[in-house]
CSV table of N, CA and C in Angstrom, one decimal:
chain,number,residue,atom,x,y,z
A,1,UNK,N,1.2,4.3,34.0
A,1,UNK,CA,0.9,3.8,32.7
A,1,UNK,C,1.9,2.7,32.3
A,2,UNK,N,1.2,1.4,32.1
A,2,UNK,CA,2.3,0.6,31.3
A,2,UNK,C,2.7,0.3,30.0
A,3,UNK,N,3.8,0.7,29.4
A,3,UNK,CA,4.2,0.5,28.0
A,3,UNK,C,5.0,-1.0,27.9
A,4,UNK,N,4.7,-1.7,27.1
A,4,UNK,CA,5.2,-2.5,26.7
A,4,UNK,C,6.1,-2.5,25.4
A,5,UNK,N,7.2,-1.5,25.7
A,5,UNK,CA,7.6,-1.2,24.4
A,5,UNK,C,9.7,-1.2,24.5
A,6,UNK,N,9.6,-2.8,25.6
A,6,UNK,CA,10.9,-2.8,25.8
A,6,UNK,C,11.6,-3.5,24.5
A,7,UNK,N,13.1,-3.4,24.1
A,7,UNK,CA,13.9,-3.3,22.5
A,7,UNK,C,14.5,-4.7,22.7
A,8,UNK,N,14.5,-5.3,22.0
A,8,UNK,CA,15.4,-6.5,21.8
A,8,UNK,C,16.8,-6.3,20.7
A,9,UNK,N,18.0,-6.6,21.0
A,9,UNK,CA,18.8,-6.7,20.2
A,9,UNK,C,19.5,-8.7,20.7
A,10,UNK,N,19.9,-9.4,19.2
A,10,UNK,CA,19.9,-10.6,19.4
A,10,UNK,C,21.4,-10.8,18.6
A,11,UNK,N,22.3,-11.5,19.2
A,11,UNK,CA,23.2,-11.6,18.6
A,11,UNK,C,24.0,-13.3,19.4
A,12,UNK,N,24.4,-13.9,18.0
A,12,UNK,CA,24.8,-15.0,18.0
A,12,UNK,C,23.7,-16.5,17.3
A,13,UNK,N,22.7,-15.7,17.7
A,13,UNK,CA,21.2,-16.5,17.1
A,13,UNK,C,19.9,-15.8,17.2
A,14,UNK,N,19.4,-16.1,16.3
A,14,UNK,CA,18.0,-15.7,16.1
A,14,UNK,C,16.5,-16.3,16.9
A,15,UNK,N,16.0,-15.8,17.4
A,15,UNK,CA,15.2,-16.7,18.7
A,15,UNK,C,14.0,-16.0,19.1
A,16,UNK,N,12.6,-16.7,18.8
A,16,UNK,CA,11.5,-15.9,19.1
A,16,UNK,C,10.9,-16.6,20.2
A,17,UNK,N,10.4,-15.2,21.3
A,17,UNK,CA,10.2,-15.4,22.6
A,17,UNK,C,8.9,-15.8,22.7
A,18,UNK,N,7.9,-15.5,21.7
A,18,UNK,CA,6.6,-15.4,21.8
A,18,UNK,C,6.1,-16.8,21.1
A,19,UNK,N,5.0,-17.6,21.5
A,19,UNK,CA,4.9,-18.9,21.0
A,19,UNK,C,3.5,-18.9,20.9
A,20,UNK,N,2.9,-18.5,19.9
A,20,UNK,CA,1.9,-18.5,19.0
A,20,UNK,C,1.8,-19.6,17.7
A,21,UNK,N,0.6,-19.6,17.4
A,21,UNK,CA,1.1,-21.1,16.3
A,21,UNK,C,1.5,-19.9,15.2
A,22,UNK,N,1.2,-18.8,14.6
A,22,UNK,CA,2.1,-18.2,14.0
A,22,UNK,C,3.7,-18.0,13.9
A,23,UNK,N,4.3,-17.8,15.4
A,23,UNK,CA,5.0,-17.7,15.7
A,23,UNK,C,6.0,-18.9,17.2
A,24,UNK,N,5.8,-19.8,16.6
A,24,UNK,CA,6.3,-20.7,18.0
A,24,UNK,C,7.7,-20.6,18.4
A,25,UNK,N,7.6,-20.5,19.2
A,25,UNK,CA,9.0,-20.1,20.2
A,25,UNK,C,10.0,-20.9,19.8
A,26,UNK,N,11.5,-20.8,20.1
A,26,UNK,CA,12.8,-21.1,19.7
A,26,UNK,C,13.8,-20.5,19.1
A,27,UNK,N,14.7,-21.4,18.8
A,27,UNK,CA,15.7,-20.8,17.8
A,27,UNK,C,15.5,-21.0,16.3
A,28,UNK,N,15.9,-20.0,15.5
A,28,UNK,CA,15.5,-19.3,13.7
A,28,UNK,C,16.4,-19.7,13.4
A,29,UNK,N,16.9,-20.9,12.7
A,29,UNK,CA,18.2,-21.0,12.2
A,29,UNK,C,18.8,-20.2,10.9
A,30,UNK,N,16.9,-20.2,10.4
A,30,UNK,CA,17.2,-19.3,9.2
A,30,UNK,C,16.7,-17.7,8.8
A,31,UNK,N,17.0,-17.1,10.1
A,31,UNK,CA,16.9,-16.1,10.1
A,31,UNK,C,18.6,-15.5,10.6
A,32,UNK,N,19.1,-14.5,10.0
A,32,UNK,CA,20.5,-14.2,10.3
A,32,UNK,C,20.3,-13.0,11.3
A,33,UNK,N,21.5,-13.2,12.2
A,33,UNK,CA,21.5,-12.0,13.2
A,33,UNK,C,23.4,-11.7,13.0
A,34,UNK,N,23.3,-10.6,13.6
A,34,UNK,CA,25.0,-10.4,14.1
A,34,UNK,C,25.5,-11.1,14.8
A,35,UNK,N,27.2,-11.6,14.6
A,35,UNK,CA,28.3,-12.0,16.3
A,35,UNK,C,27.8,-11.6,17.1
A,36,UNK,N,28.5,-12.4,18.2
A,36,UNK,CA,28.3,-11.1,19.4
A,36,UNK,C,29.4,-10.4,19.3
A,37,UNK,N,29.3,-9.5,19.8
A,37,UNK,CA,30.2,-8.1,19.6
A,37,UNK,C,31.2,-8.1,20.6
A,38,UNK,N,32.3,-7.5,20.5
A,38,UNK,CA,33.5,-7.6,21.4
A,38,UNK,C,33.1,-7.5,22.9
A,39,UNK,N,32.4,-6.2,23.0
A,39,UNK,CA,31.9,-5.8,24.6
A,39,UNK,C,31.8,-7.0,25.0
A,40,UNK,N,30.8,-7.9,24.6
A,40,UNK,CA,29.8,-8.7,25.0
A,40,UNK,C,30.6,-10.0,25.6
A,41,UNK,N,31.8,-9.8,24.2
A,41,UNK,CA,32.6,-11.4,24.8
A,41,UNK,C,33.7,-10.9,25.5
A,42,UNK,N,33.7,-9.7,26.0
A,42,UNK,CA,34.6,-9.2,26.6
A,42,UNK,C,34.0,-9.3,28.4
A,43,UNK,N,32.8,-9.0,28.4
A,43,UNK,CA,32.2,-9.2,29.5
A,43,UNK,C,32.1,-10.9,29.7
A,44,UNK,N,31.9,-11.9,28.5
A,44,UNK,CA,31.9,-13.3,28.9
A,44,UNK,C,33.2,-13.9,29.3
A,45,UNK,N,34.4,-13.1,28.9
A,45,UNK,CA,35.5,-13.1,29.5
A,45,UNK,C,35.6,-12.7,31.6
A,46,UNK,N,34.9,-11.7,31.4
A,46,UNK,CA,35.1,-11.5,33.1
A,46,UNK,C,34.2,-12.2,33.7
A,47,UNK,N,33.1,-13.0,33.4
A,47,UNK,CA,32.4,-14.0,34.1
A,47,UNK,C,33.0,-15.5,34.4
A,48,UNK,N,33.9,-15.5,33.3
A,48,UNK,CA,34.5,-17.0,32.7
A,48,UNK,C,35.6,-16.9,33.9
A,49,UNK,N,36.6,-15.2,34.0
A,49,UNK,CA,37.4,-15.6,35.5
A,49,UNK,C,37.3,-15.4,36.3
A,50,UNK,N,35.7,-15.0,36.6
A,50,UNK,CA,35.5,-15.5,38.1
A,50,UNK,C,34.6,-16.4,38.6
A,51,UNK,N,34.5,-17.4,37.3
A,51,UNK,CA,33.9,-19.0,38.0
A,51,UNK,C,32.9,-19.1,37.5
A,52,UNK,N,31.8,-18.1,36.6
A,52,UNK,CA,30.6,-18.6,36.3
A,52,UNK,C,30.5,-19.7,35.5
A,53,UNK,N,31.3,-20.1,34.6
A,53,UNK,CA,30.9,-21.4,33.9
A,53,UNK,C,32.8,-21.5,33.1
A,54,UNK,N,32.7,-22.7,32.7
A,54,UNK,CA,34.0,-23.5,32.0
A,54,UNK,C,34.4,-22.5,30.8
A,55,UNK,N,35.3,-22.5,30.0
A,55,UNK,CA,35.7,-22.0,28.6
A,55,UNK,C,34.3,-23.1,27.5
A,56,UNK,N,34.4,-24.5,27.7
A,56,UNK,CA,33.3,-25.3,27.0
A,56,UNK,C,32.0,-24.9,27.5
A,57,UNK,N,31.8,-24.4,28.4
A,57,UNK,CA,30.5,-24.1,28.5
A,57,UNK,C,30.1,-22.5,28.1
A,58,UNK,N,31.2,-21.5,27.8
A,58,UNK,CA,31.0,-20.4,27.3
A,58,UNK,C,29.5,-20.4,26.8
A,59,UNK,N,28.9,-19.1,27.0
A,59,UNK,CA,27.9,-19.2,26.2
A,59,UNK,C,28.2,-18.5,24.7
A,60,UNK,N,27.3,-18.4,23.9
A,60,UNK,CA,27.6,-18.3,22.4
A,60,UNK,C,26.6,-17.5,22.1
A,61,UNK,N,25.6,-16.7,22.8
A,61,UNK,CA,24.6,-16.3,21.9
A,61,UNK,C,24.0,-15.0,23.2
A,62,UNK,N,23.6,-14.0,22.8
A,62,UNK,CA,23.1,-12.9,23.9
A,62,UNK,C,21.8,-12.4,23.5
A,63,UNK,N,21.0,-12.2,24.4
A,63,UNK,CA,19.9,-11.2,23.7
A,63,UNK,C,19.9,-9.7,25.0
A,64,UNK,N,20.1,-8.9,24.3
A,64,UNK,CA,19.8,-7.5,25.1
A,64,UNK,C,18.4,-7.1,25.1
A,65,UNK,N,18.2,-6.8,26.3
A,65,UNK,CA,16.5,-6.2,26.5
A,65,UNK,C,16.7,-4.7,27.1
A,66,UNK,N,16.6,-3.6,25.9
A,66,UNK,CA,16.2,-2.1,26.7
A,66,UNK,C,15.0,-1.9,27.9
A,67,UNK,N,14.9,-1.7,28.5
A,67,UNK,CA,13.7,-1.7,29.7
A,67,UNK,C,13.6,0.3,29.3
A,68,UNK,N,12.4,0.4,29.3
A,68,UNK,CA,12.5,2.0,29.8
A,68,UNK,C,11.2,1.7,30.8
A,69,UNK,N,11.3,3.4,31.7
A,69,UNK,CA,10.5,3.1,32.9
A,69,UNK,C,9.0,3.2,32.3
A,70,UNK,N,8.1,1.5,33.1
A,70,UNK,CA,6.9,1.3,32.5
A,70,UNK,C,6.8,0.0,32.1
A,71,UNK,N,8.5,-0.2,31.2
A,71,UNK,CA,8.1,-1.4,30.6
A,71,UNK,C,8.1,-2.5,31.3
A,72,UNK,N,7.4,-3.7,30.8
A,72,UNK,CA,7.7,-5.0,31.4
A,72,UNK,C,8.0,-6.5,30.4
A,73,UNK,N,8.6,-7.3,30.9
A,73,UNK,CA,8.4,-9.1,30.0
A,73,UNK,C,7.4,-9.6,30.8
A,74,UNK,N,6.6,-9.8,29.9
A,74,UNK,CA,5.6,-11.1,30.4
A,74,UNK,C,6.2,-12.5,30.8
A,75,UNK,N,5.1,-13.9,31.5
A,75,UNK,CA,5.8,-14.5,32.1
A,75,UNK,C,6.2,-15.3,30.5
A,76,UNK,N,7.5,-16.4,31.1
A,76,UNK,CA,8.2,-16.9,30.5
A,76,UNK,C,8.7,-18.2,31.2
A,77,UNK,N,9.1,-19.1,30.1
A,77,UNK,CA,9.9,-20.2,30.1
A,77,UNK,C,11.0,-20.4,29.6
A,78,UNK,N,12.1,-20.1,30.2
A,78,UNK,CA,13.5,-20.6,29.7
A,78,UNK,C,13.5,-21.7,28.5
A,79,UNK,N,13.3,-21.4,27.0
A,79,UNK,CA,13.4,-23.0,25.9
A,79,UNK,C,14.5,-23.4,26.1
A,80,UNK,N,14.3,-24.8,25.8
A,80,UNK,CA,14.8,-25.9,25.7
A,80,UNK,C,15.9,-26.3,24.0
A,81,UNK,N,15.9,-24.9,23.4
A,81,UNK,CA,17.1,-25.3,22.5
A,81,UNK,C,18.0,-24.7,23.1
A,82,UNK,N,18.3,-24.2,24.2
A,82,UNK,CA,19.6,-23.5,24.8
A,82,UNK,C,20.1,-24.7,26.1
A,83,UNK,N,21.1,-24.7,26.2
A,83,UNK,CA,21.6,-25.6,26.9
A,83,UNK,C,21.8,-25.0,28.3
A,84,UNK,N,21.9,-25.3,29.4
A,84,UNK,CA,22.0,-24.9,30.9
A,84,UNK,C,23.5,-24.3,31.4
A,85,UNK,N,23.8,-24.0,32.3
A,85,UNK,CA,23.1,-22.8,32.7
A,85,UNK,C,23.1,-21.8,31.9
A,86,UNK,N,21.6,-20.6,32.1
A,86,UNK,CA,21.7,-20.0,31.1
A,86,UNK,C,21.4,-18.3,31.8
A,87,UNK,N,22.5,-17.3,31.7
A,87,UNK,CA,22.7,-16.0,33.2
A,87,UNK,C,22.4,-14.5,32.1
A,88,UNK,N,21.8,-14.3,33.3
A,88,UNK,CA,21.4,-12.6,33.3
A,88,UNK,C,21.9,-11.8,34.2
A,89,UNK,N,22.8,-10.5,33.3
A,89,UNK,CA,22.9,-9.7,33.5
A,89,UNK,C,22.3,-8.3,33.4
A,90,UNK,N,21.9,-8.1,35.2
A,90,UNK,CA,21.3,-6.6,35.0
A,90,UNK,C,22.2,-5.4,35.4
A,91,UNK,N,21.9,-4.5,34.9
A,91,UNK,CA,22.6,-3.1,34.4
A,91,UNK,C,21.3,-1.7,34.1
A,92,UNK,N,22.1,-0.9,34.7
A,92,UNK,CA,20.8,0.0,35.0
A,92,UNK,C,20.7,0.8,36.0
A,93,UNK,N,19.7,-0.1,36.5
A,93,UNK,CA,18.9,0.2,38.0
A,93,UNK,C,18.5,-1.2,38.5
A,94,UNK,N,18.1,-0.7,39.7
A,94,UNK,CA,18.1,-2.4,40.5
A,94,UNK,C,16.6,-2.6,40.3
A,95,UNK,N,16.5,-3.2,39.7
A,95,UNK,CA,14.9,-4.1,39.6
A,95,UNK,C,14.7,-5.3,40.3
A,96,UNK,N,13.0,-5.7,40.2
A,96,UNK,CA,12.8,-7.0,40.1
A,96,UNK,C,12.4,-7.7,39.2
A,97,UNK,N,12.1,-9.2,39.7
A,97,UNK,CA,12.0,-10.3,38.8
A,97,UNK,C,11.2,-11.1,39.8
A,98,UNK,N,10.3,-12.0,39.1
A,98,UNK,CA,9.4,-13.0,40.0
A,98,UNK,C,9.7,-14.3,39.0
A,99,UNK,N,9.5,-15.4,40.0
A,99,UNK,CA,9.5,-16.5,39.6
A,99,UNK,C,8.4,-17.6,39.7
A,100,UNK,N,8.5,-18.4,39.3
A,100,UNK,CA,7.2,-19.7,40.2
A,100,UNK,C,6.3,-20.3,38.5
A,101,UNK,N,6.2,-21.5,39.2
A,101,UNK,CA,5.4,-22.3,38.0
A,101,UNK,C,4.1,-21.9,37.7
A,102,UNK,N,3.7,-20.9,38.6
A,102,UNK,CA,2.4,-19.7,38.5
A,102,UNK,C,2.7,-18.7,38.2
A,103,UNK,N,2.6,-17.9,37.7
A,103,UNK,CA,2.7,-16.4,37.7
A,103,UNK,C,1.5,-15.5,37.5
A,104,UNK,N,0.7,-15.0,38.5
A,104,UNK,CA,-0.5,-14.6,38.6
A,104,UNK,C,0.0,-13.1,37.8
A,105,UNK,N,-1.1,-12.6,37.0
A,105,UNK,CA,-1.6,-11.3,36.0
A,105,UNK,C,-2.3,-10.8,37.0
A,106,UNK,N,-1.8,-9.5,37.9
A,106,UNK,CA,-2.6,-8.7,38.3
A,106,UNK,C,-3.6,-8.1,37.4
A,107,UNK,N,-2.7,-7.2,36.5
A,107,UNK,CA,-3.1,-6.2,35.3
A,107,UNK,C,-1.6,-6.2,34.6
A,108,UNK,N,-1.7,-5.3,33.7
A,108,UNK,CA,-0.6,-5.6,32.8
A,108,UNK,C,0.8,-4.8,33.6
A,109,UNK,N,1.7,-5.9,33.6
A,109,UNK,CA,2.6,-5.8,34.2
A,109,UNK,C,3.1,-5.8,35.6
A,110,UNK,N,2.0,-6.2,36.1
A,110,UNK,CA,2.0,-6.5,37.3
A,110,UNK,C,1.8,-7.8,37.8
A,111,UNK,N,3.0,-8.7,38.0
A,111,UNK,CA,2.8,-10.3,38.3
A,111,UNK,C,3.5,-10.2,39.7
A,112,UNK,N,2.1,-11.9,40.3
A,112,UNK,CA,3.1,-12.0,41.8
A,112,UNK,C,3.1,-13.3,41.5
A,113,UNK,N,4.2,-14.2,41.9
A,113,UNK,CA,4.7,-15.6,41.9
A,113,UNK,C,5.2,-15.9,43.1
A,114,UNK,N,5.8,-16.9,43.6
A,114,UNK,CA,6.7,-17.5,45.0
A,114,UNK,C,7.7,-16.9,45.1
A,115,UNK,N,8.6,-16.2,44.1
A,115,UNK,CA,9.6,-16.1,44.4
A,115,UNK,C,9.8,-14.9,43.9
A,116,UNK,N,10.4,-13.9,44.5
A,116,UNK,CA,10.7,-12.0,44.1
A,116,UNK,C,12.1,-12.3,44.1
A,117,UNK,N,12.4,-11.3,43.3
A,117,UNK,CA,14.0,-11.2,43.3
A,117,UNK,C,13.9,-9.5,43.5
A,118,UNK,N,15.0,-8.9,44.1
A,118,UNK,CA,15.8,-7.6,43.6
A,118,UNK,C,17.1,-8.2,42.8
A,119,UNK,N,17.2,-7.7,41.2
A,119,UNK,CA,18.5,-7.7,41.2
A,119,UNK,C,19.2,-6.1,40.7
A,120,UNK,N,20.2,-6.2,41.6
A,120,UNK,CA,20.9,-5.2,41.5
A,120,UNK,C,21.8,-5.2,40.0
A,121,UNK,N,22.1,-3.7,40.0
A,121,UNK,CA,22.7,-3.7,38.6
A,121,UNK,C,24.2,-4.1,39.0
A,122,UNK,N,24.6,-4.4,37.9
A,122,UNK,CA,25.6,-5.1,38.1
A,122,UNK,C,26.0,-7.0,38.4
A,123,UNK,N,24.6,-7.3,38.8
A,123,UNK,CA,24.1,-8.1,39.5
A,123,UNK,C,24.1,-9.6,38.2
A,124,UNK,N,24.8,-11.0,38.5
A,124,UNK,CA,24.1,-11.8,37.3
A,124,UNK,C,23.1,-12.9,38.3
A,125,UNK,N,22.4,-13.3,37.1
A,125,UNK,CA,21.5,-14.7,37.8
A,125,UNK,C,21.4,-15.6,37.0
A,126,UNK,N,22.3,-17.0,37.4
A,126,UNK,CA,22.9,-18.1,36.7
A,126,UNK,C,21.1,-18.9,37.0
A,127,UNK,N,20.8,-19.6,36.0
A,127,UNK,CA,19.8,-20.5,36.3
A,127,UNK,C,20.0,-21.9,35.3
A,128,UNK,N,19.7,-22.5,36.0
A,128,UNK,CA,20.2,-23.9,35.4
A,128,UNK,C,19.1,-25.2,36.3
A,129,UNK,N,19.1,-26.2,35.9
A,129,UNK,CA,18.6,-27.4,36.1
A,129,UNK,C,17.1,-27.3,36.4
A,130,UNK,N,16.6,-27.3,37.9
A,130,UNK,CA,15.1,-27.0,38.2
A,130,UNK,C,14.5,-25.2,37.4
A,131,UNK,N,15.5,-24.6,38.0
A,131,UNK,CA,15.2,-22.9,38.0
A,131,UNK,C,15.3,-22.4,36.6
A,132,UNK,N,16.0,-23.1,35.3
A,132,UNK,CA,16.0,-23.0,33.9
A,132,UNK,C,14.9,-23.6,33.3
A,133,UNK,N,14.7,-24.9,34.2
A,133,UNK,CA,13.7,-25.5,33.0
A,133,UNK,C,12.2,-25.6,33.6
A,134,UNK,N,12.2,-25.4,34.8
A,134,UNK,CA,10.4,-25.3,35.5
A,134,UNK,C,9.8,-23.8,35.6
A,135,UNK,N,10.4,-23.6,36.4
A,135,UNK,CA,9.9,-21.9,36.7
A,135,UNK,C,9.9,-21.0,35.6
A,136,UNK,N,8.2,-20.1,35.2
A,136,UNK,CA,8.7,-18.6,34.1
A,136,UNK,C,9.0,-17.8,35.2
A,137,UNK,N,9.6,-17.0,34.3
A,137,UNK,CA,10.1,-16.0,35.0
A,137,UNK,C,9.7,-14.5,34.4
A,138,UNK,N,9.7,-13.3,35.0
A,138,UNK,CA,8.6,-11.9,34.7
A,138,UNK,C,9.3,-10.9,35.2
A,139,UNK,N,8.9,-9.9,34.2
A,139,UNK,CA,9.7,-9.3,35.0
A,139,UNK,C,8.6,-7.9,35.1
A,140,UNK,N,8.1,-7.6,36.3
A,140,UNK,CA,7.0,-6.3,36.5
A,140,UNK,C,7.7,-5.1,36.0
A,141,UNK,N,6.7,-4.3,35.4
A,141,UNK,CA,6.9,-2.7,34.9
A,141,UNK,C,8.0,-2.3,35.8
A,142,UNK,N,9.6,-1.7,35.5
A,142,UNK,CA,10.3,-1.0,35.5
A,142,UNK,C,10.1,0.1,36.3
A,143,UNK,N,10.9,0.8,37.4
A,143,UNK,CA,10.4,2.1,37.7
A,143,UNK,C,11.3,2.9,37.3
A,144,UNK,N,12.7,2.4,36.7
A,144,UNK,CA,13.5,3.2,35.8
A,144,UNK,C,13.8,2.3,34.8
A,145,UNK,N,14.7,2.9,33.8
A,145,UNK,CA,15.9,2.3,32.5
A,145,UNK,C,16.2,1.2,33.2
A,146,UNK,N,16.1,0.1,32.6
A,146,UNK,CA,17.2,-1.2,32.8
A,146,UNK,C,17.7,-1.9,31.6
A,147,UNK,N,19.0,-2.5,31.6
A,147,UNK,CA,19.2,-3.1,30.1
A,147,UNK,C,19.4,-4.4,30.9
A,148,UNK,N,18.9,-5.6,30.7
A,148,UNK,CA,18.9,-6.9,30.9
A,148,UNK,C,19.6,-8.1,29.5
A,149,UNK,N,20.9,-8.5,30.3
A,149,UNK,CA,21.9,-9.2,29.2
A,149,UNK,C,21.7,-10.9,29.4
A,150,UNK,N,20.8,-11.2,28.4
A,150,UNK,CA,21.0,-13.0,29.0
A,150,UNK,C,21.9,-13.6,27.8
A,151,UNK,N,22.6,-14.2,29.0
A,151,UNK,CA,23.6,-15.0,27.7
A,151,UNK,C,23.1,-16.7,27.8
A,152,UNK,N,23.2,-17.2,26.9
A,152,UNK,CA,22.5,-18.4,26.4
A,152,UNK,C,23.5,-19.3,25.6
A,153,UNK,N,24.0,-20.7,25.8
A,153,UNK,CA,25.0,-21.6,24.6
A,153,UNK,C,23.7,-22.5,24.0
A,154,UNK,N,23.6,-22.1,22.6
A,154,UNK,CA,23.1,-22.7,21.9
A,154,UNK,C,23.4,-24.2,21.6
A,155,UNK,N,22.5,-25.1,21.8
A,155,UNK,CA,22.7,-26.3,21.6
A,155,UNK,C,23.2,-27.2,20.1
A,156,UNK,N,23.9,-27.9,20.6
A,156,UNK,CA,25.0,-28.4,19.0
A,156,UNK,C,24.1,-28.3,18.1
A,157,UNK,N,23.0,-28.9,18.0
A,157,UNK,CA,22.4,-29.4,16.9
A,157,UNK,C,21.8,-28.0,15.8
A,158,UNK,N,21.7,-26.9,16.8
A,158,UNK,CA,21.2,-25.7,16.0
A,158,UNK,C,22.4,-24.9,15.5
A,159,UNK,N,23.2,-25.4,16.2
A,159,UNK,CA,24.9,-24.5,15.7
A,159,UNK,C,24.7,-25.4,14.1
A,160,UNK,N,24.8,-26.8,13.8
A,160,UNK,CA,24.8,-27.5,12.7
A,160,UNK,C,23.9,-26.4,11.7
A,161,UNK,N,23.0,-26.9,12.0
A,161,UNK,CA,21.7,-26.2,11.4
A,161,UNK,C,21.9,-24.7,10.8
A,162,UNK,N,22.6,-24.0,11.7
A,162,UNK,CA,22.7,-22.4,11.0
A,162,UNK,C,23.7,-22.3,10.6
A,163,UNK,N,24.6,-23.5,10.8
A,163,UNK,CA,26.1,-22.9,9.4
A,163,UNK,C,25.3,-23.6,8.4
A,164,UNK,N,24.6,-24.4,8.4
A,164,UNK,CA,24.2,-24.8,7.3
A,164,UNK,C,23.1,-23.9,6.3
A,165,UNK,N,22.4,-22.8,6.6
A,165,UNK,CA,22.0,-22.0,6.1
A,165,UNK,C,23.0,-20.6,6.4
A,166,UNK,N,24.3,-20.4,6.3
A,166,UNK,CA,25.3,-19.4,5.6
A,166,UNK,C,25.5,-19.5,4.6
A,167,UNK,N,25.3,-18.3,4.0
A,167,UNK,CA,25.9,-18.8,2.4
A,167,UNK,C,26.9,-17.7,2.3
């Protein structure tokens, strides 16, 4: 049975995945979310010393995805208000991920594209230039718990934008 009833927590920016003309995809400048939370920049700290990206390229913004077993993400495109490279962290259980500028709909939750991934927990996946901005990415029904951490640096102009709606 597939549930699609995996949890989003968003912290650093506000950002809707789904792109409906109700709802078109990006970053909410005026919608408020929390910091990120110590853990989180505490974990961007152990990425930062072992080479995944610069202190300027830090990323600034996280979204957590609860996975329980069943769930799945539909396919996707890395937006274009986040700046490159942009990495996930899985934690869990070792899952997969599919990639490709196709991503065929078996039935729900079941996608096949060019490219399969296993990632292991513990496991990050830096994507940047072709693999950020071409390929969606999916991720098929779960066969356990997984929590999936993408950290994302928000691009200058929307940093402007949301101090400017703090009050």
């Amino acid at each position: 049975q597939t549930s699609l009833g995996r949890k989003t927590l968003q912290f650093g920016c506000a950002f809707e995945s789904r792109n409906t003309v109700k709802h078109p995809h990006g970053i909410k400048v005026d919608r408020k979310v929390a910091a990120m939370p110590v853990c989180l920049t505490n974990t961007l700290m152990k990425m930062h010393n072992c080479g995944l990206f610069s202190a300027e390229a830090c990323p600034d913004s996280a979204a957590v995805e609860f996975f329980s077993e069943g769930d799945c993400q539909p396919p996707h495109i890395e937006h274009h208000d986040f700046d490159r490279p942009v990495f996930t962290l899985s934690l869990g259980s070792t899952q997969r991920i599919v990639m490709g500028q196709k991503i065929h709909i078996r039935e729900a939750g079941k996608f096949v594209s060019d490219v399969e991934l296993a990632l292991p927990t513990g496991s990050v996946l830096a994507r940047k230039d072709h693999s950020a901005n071409v390929p969606k990415l999916a991720v098929p029904c779960v066969s356990a718990p997984r929590v999936s951490i993408t950290f994302r640096r928000i691009k200058p102009r929307f940093l402007q934008q949301q101090q400017g709606h703090v009050s």
